[in-house]
Amino acid sequence: MVKKKVAALEKVEADLVNLQYKIRRDPQSYEQEFYDQWLAYDAQRQIFISSPTTASSEDVTKFHDLIDLVAHVADLYPKVTACYPDHLKELLNQHHAALHPELREKIVGSLVLLRRKEVIDSASLLTTLFPILISTPSKTLRSLLYTKIISELRESNSKTTNHRLNRTIQTVLHNLVTSDRTSTKGMWAARITRELWRRQVWTDSKPCEVMKEACLSDNEKVVVGGVRFFLGGDKEREEIQDESSDEEIDIKKLKHIGGINKKTKKRKAAIDKAKDKVKKQERKKNAPHPLNFSALHLLHDPQGFAEQLFQKHLQNTKNRFSLDNKLLVLQLVTRLVGLHQLTIISLYSWFARYLTPKQAQVTSFLASLAQATHNLVPPDAIEPLVVKIANEFVSEASAAEVASAGINAIREVCVRQPLCMTETLLQDLVMYQRSKDKGVVMAAKGLQSLYREQYPELLQKKYRGKEASMGLKSGAVRQLKFGEQEVGGIEGIELLEQYKEELKKRRVEEALANGADPDTVMKDGEDEDGFNSDEWEVASSESDDDSDGWINVSDSEDEADNVPAAKRRKTSPPADGEEAPDLVDAEEKEKEEAAAEAARISKLATTTILTPADLAKLQELRREANIDKALGSRSKRVQEMIARHIDEGVTADDIELPAQLGKKETKEERVARAAAGKPGRDEHKSTQAIRKAKKESEGKSTTNKEKARKKNLLMVLGKAKQKNKRSLVETKKTLKMHISRSKKGGRRGNFS
């Protein structure tokens, strides 16, 4: 056998790899050999420190291999290699622009390796790599450093949160953004923060403050990076969670494959790895859900941030941002205003110049206006904008798409602040449901149904509908005033109170029909839902006089009930010093409204302790109410419409949605939709071949007949000859064995 000749460099490399292997096995025996290589490394380092550009390719290769050797065994000789990390840092900081790319990457990889061996700490590594990241002109080096920084921070926070390291890096990033607001260096701070937020390494408010400063930068790229973080960072985080949860592993399939195929160490290792992954997924499912708040909720001063953002990038006439970037900033400002219910009055007057059909991307401006509206915005600030949208977009001469977008935008604004609409304008807009275009009709009907539920008094009687008219007569429908909030409480408690009142009336009617005493019946039937009341002590302000241990103390309300009713005021003309009848009627009307409001609020929860029977009945009544709501009954649909876009915001597609209803598809769109449902064919294949490829891609096996067809003739030739030579007794025996195997489920049996 001819011996292979090895070049000199390959011998050196092979010797260093062999030496590294021997040192790892027996460090003490090879200490002298390592020290010799250390001296060679130090000599080469001196050459590269003095003149890195004059080194030859052989010197670069030799120094590359020596750095690799020392990095792998540095933890075995800590005294000799104590200064080794400082050598690499010095070389990288001073000459990273002049070093050979492969040598530069090897130095960075050696520093990361030293961190894995815990020779240096994470803070030392990151503070070395980060200044080079923002200063180096090399694109490949920037990409490498960015990847190493992200992976190191993820590794440091994998087991437990490293608060000290996180605070150090977050302070560095914050100072980088605020030190020079005109520089593009802040873009790297935005990229790192956004990636770590997406990976859920950082989930507190400190990253939000870093990105807040990025949004207030003077550099357009840095501002766009910060704005995109607040608008899309949470959605990216949810997508990563969905991707990790979608990676389901079929253990039964793996076991089946392992039982069918030949058992090898590789297949066994794959099954074990899959089992470990399934166990890890089960632990994640059973673990408590982390409180991952949205970045918009973690801002300390959203009012000040929104005002600064609006004044600096939108209201400032010297700003030269592109229209797309201005729209991004506007979306962030309006999201903040709508989410935190902020008040920026100058924002609404700023909108007026952009609300015209000729404005580019006008639907995005309309969506932003809807986002910036809430029930605490003064109606006087929004009413001129609603009137302008109606005048500019909604008219007989306007195109159907323009009119439907205008009416739908008005509806989105009025959902959040219904008081901004006037009666005359509403009647004109509702009349557009007689239009010939389907999109305009749907938009007008949507506006009509909104005011049927929220403010039916503004509609004419023929447009109010049956429920709204009955609600106005009975007083069930009441328009909230500006700044007024609905009184909170237990959801559905009024349903339980109504149910109890009806049950009491039914018991009294049955008692009267049977000739029994109603008081006795009500006393015996305290447990109205079939539960034993002796096991519960129910405290009520309306308790009976015979309750043991309780003393009835009369309060002002009880005394007021015993006072005789006041006489009616005579309708004689008022004398001097007396109040006018109109004023008296107004006062009496206000008192009646206050009394009606007090009667409307359920007092059941404040006067009675709810038993488990009451809670069970309350749950049942809630379910019935939800069914009624699904069938079309009016129950908190307005609040659901308002909260629909709180998390994701209003988009231009939502404004343009009615226009898409009556739009017909073109031939190209129909062809594209039809092609989307067909499998991709790189080459012409038959239907059977496509099915077969699909089956193989899903990991499904073939039948025994298909396998038999593919077998080589010589493999089955002996069996075929043997079959022909069998006697009748042997054939009978074989058939019996076949029948018995079929009954028990094959050779392995089916014992489950």
PDB file of N, CA and C in Angstrom, residues 395-454:
ATOM      1  N   SER A 395     -71.648  61.407  -1.453  1.00  0.00           N
ATOM      2  CA  SER A 395     -72.531  62.247  -2.266  1.00  0.00           C
ATOM      3  C   SER A 395     -73.022  61.417  -3.450  1.00  0.00           C
ATOM      4  N   GLU A 396     -73.974  61.979  -4.181  1.00  0.00           N
ATOM      5  CA  GLU A 396     -74.526  61.260  -5.329  1.00  0.00           C
ATOM      6  C   GLU A 396     -73.494  61.094  -6.437  1.00  0.00           C
ATOM      7  N   ALA A 397     -72.570  62.065  -6.536  1.00  0.00           N
ATOM      8  CA  ALA A 397     -71.580  62.017  -7.609  1.00  0.00           C
ATOM      9  C   ALA A 397     -70.366  61.168  -7.263  1.00  0.00           C
ATOM     10  N   SER A 398     -70.226  60.746  -6.012  1.00  0.00           N
ATOM     11  CA  SER A 398     -69.058  59.978  -5.597  1.00  0.00           C
ATOM     12  C   SER A 398     -69.144  58.548  -6.115  1.00  0.00           C
ATOM     13  N   ALA A 399     -67.987  57.955  -6.311  1.00  0.00           N
ATOM     14  CA  ALA A 399     -67.951  56.546  -6.704  1.00  0.00           C
ATOM     15  C   ALA A 399     -68.445  55.670  -5.559  1.00  0.00           C
ATOM     16  N   ALA A 400     -68.891  54.474  -5.898  1.00  0.00           N
ATOM     17  CA  ALA A 400     -69.456  53.582  -4.878  1.00  0.00           C
ATOM     18  C   ALA A 400     -68.413  53.215  -3.830  1.00  0.00           C
ATOM     19  N   GLU A 401     -67.154  52.966  -4.258  1.00  0.00           N
ATOM     20  CA  GLU A 401     -66.106  52.605  -3.299  1.00  0.00           C
ATOM     21  C   GLU A 401     -65.814  53.761  -2.349  1.00  0.00           C
ATOM     22  N   VAL A 402     -65.828  54.979  -2.872  1.00  0.00           N
ATOM     23  CA  VAL A 402     -65.551  56.155  -2.041  1.00  0.00           C
ATOM     24  C   VAL A 402     -66.674  56.366  -1.028  1.00  0.00           C
ATOM     25  N   ALA A 403     -67.922  56.268  -1.479  1.00  0.00           N
ATOM     26  CA  ALA A 403     -69.060  56.484  -0.582  1.00  0.00           C
ATOM     27  C   ALA A 403     -69.114  55.427   0.519  1.00  0.00           C
ATOM     28  N   SER A 404     -68.901  54.166   0.164  1.00  0.00           N
ATOM     29  CA  SER A 404     -68.945  53.104   1.177  1.00  0.00           C
ATOM     30  C   SER A 404     -67.813  53.256   2.187  1.00  0.00           C
ATOM     31  N   ALA A 405     -66.617  53.650   1.711  1.00  0.00           N
ATOM     32  CA  ALA A 405     -65.510  53.865   2.645  1.00  0.00           C
ATOM     33  C   ALA A 405     -65.803  55.029   3.576  1.00  0.00           C
ATOM     34  N   GLY A 406     -66.418  56.105   3.051  1.00  0.00           N
ATOM     35  CA  GLY A 406     -66.745  57.247   3.900  1.00  0.00           C
ATOM     36  C   GLY A 406     -67.776  56.912   4.961  1.00  0.00           C
ATOM     37  N   ILE A 407     -68.850  56.227   4.569  1.00  0.00           N
ATOM     38  CA  ILE A 407     -69.894  55.869   5.544  1.00  0.00           C
ATOM     39  C   ILE A 407     -69.344  54.888   6.579  1.00  0.00           C
ATOM     40  N   ASN A 408     -68.542  53.942   6.136  1.00  0.00           N
ATOM     41  CA  ASN A 408     -67.974  52.976   7.081  1.00  0.00           C
ATOM     42  C   ASN A 408     -67.007  53.651   8.051  1.00  0.00           C
ATOM     43  N   ALA A 409     -66.227  54.633   7.566  1.00  0.00           N
ATOM     44  CA  ALA A 409     -65.329  55.374   8.464  1.00  0.00           C
ATOM     45  C   ALA A 409     -66.123  56.164   9.497  1.00  0.00           C
ATOM     46  N   ILE A 410     -67.220  56.773   9.063  1.00  0.00           N
ATOM     47  CA  ILE A 410     -68.077  57.507  10.018  1.00  0.00           C
ATOM     48  C   ILE A 410     -68.642  56.549  11.058  1.00  0.00           C
ATOM     49  N   ARG A 411     -69.017  55.364  10.616  1.00  0.00           N
ATOM     50  CA  ARG A 411     -69.552  54.382  11.564  1.00  0.00           C
ATOM     51  C   ARG A 411     -68.499  53.968  12.587  1.00  0.00           C
ATOM     52  N   GLU A 412     -67.253  53.727  12.134  1.00  0.00           N
ATOM     53  CA  GLU A 412     -66.191  53.341  13.067  1.00  0.00           C
ATOM     54  C   GLU A 412     -65.919  54.441  14.083  1.00  0.00           C
ATOM     55  N   VAL A 413     -66.029  55.702  13.664  1.00  0.00           N
ATOM     56  CA  VAL A 413     -65.836  56.819  14.602  1.00  0.00           C
ATOM     57  C   VAL A 413     -66.999  56.889  15.583  1.00  0.00           C
ATOM     58  N   CYS A 414     -68.222  56.731  15.070  1.00  0.00           N
ATOM     59  CA  CYS A 414     -69.408  56.859  15.926  1.00  0.00           C
ATOM     60  C   CYS A 414     -69.567  55.688  16.884  1.00  0.00           C
ATOM     61  N   VAL A 415     -68.985  54.536  16.579  1.00  0.00           N
ATOM     62  CA  VAL A 415     -69.013  53.430  17.533  1.00  0.00           C
ATOM     63  C   VAL A 415     -68.337  53.840  18.830  1.00  0.00           C
ATOM     64  N   ARG A 416     -67.266  54.597  18.712  1.00  0.00           N
ATOM     65  CA  ARG A 416     -66.490  54.988  19.895  1.00  0.00           C
ATOM     66  C   ARG A 416     -67.001  56.268  20.543  1.00  0.00           C
ATOM     67  N   GLN A 417     -67.600  57.164  19.764  1.00  0.00           N
ATOM     68  CA  GLN A 417     -68.157  58.404  20.323  1.00  0.00           C
ATOM     69  C   GLN A 417     -69.447  58.722  19.560  1.00  0.00           C
ATOM     70  N   PRO A 418     -70.587  58.170  20.000  1.00  0.00           N
ATOM     71  CA  PRO A 418     -71.847  58.380  19.262  1.00  0.00           C
ATOM     72  C   PRO A 418     -72.384  59.802  19.351  1.00  0.00           C
ATOM     73  N   LEU A 419     -71.878  60.615  20.279  1.00  0.00           N
ATOM     74  CA  LEU A 419     -72.399  61.968  20.452  1.00  0.00           C
ATOM     75  C   LEU A 419     -71.902  62.935  19.389  1.00  0.00           C
ATOM     76  N   CYS A 420     -70.971  62.487  18.514  1.00  0.00           N
ATOM     77  CA  CYS A 420     -70.434  63.392  17.500  1.00  0.00           C
ATOM     78  C   CYS A 420     -71.333  63.504  16.279  1.00  0.00           C
ATOM     79  N   MET A 421     -72.437  62.793  16.243  1.00  0.00           N
ATOM     80  CA  MET A 421     -73.331  62.776  15.089  1.00  0.00           C
ATOM     81  C   MET A 421     -74.512  63.713  15.335  1.00  0.00           C
ATOM     82  N   THR A 422     -74.912  64.427  14.282  1.00  0.00           N
ATOM     83  CA  THR A 422     -76.099  65.277  14.348  1.00  0.00           C
ATOM     84  C   THR A 422     -77.284  64.541  13.730  1.00  0.00           C
ATOM     85  N   GLU A 423     -78.483  64.973  14.100  1.00  0.00           N
ATOM     86  CA  GLU A 423     -79.690  64.288  13.642  1.00  0.00           C
ATOM     87  C   GLU A 423     -79.880  64.427  12.136  1.00  0.00           C
ATOM     88  N   THR A 424     -79.626  65.614  11.611  1.00  0.00           N
ATOM     89  CA  THR A 424     -79.814  65.845  10.171  1.00  0.00           C
ATOM     90  C   THR A 424     -78.841  65.018   9.344  1.00  0.00           C
ATOM     91  N   LEU A 425     -77.572  65.022   9.752  1.00  0.00           N
ATOM     92  CA  LEU A 425     -76.563  64.264   9.015  1.00  0.00           C
ATOM     93  C   LEU A 425     -76.852  62.769   9.069  1.00  0.00           C
ATOM     94  N   LEU A 426     -77.305  62.280  10.217  1.00  0.00           N
ATOM     95  CA  LEU A 426     -77.605  60.851  10.337  1.00  0.00           C
ATOM     96  C   LEU A 426     -78.740  60.451   9.408  1.00  0.00           C
ATOM     97  N   GLN A 427     -79.767  61.278   9.292  1.00  0.00           N
ATOM     98  CA  GLN A 427     -80.875  60.955   8.399  1.00  0.00           C
ATOM     99  C   GLN A 427     -80.412  60.899   6.945  1.00  0.00           C
ATOM    100  N   ASP A 428     -79.537  61.829   6.564  1.00  0.00           N
ATOM    101  CA  ASP A 428     -79.027  61.810   5.187  1.00  0.00           C
ATOM    102  C   ASP A 428     -78.212  60.552   4.909  1.00  0.00           C
ATOM    103  N   LEU A 429     -77.382  60.137   5.865  1.00  0.00           N
ATOM    104  CA  LEU A 429     -76.536  58.965   5.652  1.00  0.00           C
ATOM    105  C   LEU A 429     -77.349  57.676   5.630  1.00  0.00           C
ATOM    106  N   VAL A 430     -78.371  57.596   6.475  1.00  0.00           N
ATOM    107  CA  VAL A 430     -79.199  56.388   6.523  1.00  0.00           C
ATOM    108  C   VAL A 430     -79.978  56.213   5.220  1.00  0.00           C
ATOM    109  N   MET A 431     -80.303  57.317   4.541  1.00  0.00           N
ATOM    110  CA  MET A 431     -81.050  57.231   3.282  1.00  0.00           C
ATOM    111  C   MET A 431     -80.249  56.550   2.173  1.00  0.00           C
ATOM    112  N   TYR A 432     -78.935  56.425   2.353  1.00  0.00           N
ATOM    113  CA  TYR A 432     -78.115  55.784   1.331  1.00  0.00           C
ATOM    114  C   TYR A 432     -78.299  54.268   1.284  1.00  0.00           C
ATOM    115  N   GLN A 433     -79.126  53.699   2.167  1.00  0.00           N
ATOM    116  CA  GLN A 433     -79.398  52.272   2.063  1.00  0.00           C
ATOM    117  C   GLN A 433     -80.324  51.961   0.881  1.00  0.00           C
ATOM    118  N   ARG A 434     -80.801  53.009   0.205  1.00  0.00           N
ATOM    119  CA  ARG A 434     -81.582  52.818  -1.024  1.00  0.00           C
ATOM    120  C   ARG A 434     -80.689  52.833  -2.270  1.00  0.00           C
ATOM    121  N   SER A 435     -79.388  52.896  -2.066  1.00  0.00           N
ATOM    122  CA  SER A 435     -78.468  52.933  -3.198  1.00  0.00           C
ATOM    123  C   SER A 435     -78.493  51.606  -3.961  1.00  0.00           C
ATOM    124  N   LYS A 436     -78.013  51.653  -5.193  1.00  0.00           N
ATOM    125  CA  LYS A 436     -77.968  50.451  -6.018  1.00  0.00           C
ATOM    126  C   LYS A 436     -76.720  49.619  -5.754  1.00  0.00           C
ATOM    127  N   ASP A 437     -75.706  50.218  -5.143  1.00  0.00           N
ATOM    128  CA  ASP A 437     -74.474  49.494  -4.864  1.00  0.00           C
ATOM    129  C   ASP A 437     -74.590  48.742  -3.542  1.00  0.00           C
ATOM    130  N   LYS A 438     -74.162  47.504  -3.543  1.00  0.00           N
ATOM    131  CA  LYS A 438     -74.303  46.667  -2.353  1.00  0.00           C
ATOM    132  C   LYS A 438     -73.416  47.150  -1.212  1.00  0.00           C
ATOM    133  N   GLY A 439     -72.200  47.611  -1.514  1.00  0.00           N
ATOM    134  CA  GLY A 439     -71.299  48.081  -0.466  1.00  0.00           C
ATOM    135  C   GLY A 439     -71.829  49.303   0.247  1.00  0.00           C
ATOM    136  N   VAL A 440     -72.399  50.244  -0.509  1.00  0.00           N
ATOM    137  CA  VAL A 440     -72.977  51.451   0.102  1.00  0.00           C
ATOM    138  C   VAL A 440     -74.179  51.084   0.962  1.00  0.00           C
ATOM    139  N   VAL A 441     -75.001  50.165   0.475  1.00  0.00           N
ATOM    140  CA  VAL A 441     -76.182  49.739   1.236  1.00  0.00           C
ATOM    141  C   VAL A 441     -75.768  49.107   2.563  1.00  0.00           C
ATOM    142  N   MET A 442     -74.763  48.221   2.537  1.00  0.00           N
ATOM    143  CA  MET A 442     -74.330  47.561   3.766  1.00  0.00           C
ATOM    144  C   MET A 442     -73.717  48.559   4.742  1.00  0.00           C
ATOM    145  N   ALA A 443     -72.970  49.537   4.245  1.00  0.00           N
ATOM    146  CA  ALA A 443     -72.382  50.543   5.132  1.00  0.00           C
ATOM    147  C   ALA A 443     -73.467  51.397   5.784  1.00  0.00           C
ATOM    148  N   ALA A 444     -74.472  51.806   5.002  1.00  0.00           N
ATOM    149  CA  ALA A 444     -75.560  52.618   5.560  1.00  0.00           C
ATOM    150  C   ALA A 444     -76.385  51.824   6.570  1.00  0.00           C
ATOM    151  N   LYS A 445     -76.640  50.549   6.280  1.00  0.00           N
ATOM    152  CA  LYS A 445     -77.397  49.726   7.232  1.00  0.00           C
ATOM    153  C   LYS A 445     -76.598  49.483   8.514  1.00  0.00           C
ATOM    154  N   GLY A 446     -75.289  49.365   8.377  1.00  0.00           N
ATOM    155  CA  GLY A 446     -74.464  49.223   9.580  1.00  0.00           C
ATOM    156  C   GLY A 446     -74.533  50.447  10.465  1.00  0.00           C
ATOM    157  N   LEU A 447     -74.529  51.639   9.866  1.00  0.00           N
ATOM    158  CA  LEU A 447     -74.668  52.872  10.652  1.00  0.00           C
ATOM    159  C   LEU A 447     -76.042  52.952  11.299  1.00  0.00           C
ATOM    160  N   GLN A 448     -77.075  52.539  10.573  1.00  0.00           N
ATOM    161  CA  GLN A 448     -78.422  52.556  11.137  1.00  0.00           C
ATOM    162  C   GLN A 448     -78.549  51.599  12.322  1.00  0.00           C
ATOM    163  N   SER A 449     -78.044  50.383  12.186  1.00  0.00           N
ATOM    164  CA  SER A 449     -78.133  49.419  13.287  1.00  0.00           C
ATOM    165  C   SER A 449     -77.326  49.870  14.493  1.00  0.00           C
ATOM    166  N   LEU A 450     -76.227  50.583  14.249  1.00  0.00           N
ATOM    167  CA  LEU A 450     -75.441  51.107  15.370  1.00  0.00           C
ATOM    168  C   LEU A 450     -76.251  52.090  16.194  1.00  0.00           C
ATOM    169  N   TYR A 451     -76.918  53.037  15.535  1.00  0.00           N
ATOM    170  CA  TYR A 451     -77.683  54.040  16.281  1.00  0.00           C
ATOM    171  C   TYR A 451     -79.004  53.489  16.789  1.00  0.00           C
ATOM    172  N   ARG A 452     -79.484  52.378  16.245  1.00  0.00           N
ATOM    173  CA  ARG A 452     -80.633  51.719  16.870  1.00  0.00           C
ATOM    174  C   ARG A 452     -80.285  51.237  18.270  1.00  0.00           C
ATOM    175  N   GLU A 453     -79.057  50.828  18.471  1.00  0.00           N
ATOM    176  CA  GLU A 453     -78.649  50.282  19.760  1.00  0.00           C
ATOM    177  C   GLU A 453     -78.115  51.351  20.691  1.00  0.00           C
ATOM    178  N   GLN A 454     -77.436  52.366  20.141  1.00  0.00           N
ATOM    179  CA  GLN A 454     -76.774  53.337  21.000  1.00  0.00           C
ATOM    180  C   GLN A 454     -77.586  54.600  21.232  1.00  0.00           C
TER     181      GLN A 454
END
